[in-house]
Coordinates of C-alpha atoms in Angstrom, one line a residue:
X15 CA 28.9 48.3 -60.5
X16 CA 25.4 46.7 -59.2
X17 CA 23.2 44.9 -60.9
X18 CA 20.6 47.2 -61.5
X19 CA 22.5 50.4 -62.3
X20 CA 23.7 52.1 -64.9
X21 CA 27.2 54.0 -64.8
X22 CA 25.6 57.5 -64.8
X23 CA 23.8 56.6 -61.4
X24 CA 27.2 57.6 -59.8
X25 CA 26.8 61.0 -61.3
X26 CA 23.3 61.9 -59.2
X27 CA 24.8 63.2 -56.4
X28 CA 27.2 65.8 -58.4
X29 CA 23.7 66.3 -60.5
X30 CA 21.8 67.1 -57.4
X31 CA 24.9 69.6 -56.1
X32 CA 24.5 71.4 -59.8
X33 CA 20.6 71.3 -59.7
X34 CA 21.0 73.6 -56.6
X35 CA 23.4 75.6 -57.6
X36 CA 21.3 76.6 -61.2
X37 CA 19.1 79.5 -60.2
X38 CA 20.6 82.8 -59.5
X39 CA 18.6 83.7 -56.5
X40 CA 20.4 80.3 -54.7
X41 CA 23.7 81.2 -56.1
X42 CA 23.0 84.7 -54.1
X43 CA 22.0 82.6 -51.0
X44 CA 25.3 80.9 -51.3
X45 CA 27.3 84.6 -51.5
X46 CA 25.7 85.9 -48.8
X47 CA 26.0 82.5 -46.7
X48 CA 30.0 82.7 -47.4
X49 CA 30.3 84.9 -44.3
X50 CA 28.7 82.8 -42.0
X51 CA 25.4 82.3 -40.3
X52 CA 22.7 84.8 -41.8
X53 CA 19.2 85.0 -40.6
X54 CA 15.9 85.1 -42.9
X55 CA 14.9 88.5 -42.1
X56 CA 19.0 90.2 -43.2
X57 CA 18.5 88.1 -46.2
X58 CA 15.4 89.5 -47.1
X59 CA 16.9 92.9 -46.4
X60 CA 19.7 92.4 -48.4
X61 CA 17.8 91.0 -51.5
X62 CA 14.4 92.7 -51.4
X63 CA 13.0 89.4 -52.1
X64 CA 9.6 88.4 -50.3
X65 CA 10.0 86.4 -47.2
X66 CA 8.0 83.1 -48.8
X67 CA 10.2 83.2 -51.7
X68 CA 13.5 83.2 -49.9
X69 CA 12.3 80.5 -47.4
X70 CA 11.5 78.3 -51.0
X71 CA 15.0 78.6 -52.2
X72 CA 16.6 77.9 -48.9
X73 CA 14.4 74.8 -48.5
X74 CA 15.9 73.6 -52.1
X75 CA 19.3 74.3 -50.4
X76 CA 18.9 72.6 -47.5
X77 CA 17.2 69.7 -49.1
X78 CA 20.5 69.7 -51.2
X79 CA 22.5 69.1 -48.1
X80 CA 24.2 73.0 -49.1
X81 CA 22.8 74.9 -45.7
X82 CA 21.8 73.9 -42.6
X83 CA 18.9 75.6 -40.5
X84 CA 19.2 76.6 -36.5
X85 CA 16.0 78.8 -34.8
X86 CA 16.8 80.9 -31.9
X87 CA 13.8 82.7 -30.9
X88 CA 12.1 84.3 -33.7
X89 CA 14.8 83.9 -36.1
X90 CA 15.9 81.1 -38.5
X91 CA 19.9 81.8 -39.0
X92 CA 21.3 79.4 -42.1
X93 CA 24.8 78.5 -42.8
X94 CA 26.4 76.4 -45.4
X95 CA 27.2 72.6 -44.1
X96 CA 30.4 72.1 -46.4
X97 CA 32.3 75.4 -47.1
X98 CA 34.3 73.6 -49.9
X99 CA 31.0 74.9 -52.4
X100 CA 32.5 77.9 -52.1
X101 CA 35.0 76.4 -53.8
X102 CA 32.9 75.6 -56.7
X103 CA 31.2 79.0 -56.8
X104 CA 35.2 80.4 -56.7
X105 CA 35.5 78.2 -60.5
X106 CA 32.9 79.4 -61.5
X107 CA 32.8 83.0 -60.9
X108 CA 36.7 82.4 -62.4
X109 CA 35.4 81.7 -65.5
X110 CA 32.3 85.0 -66.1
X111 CA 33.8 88.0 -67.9
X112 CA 32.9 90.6 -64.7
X113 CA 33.0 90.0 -60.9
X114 CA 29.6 89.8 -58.7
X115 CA 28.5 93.0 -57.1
X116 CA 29.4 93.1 -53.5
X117 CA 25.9 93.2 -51.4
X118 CA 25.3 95.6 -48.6
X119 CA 26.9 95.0 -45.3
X120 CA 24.9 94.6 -42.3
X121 CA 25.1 98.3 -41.2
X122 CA 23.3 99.4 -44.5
X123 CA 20.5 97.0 -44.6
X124 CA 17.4 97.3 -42.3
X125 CA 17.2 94.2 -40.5
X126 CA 16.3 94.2 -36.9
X127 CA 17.6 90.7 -35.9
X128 CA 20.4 90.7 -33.4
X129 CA 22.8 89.4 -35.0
X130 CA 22.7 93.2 -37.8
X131 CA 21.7 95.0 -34.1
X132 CA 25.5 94.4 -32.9
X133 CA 26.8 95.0 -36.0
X134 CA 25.3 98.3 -36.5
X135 CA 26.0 99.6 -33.3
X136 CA 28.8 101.6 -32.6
X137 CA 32.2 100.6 -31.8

């Protein structure tokens, strides 16, 4: 160990992983994340959570290091940068006494981007 810290300094970065993980609007982030790239604008959709507030949480994310941002156009599409915190959300959700609700799937939500345009359209 260095001179200078102290054995729990090693423990920060797990810290910092579990700080982001502890609020549920972030853990739903994450869930809806484990599909892939999602944009801003289906997120708000799917959560009926104001625009500001969703952009606050992701922020935390990313400043975590969980999810990565990309802009194309008018949209910001997120993903997660290591899919082994899916993983850790697998433990955990192993351990609750009932399963999380399934959210809507692209079809059902009202979200204009393209990304939920192709997916609505039929086959």
């Amino acid at each position: 160990m260095d001179e200078g810290t102290s054995f729990t300094d090693q423990f920060n970065p797990a810290a910092d992983i579990f700080r982001a993980l502890a609020h549920p609007v972030r853990l739903a982030l994450l869930e809806l994340l484990r599909e892939g790239e999602v944009c801003v604008c289906h997120i708000q959709a799917v959560l009926g959570l104001r625009q500001a507030y969703i952009s606050q949480q992701l922020m935390f994310l990313r400043q975590s290091g969980l999810v990565s941002a990309r802009r194309q156009g008018w949209n910001v599409y997120y993903r997660v940068t290591n899919p082994r915190i899916f993983e850790v959300l697998d433990q955990v959700k192993a351990m609750l006494p009932a399963p999380f609700q399934p959210w809507l799937a692209p079809e059902a939500v009202n979200c204009s981007c393209p990304k939920c345009r192709v997916a609505s359209q039929p086959g």
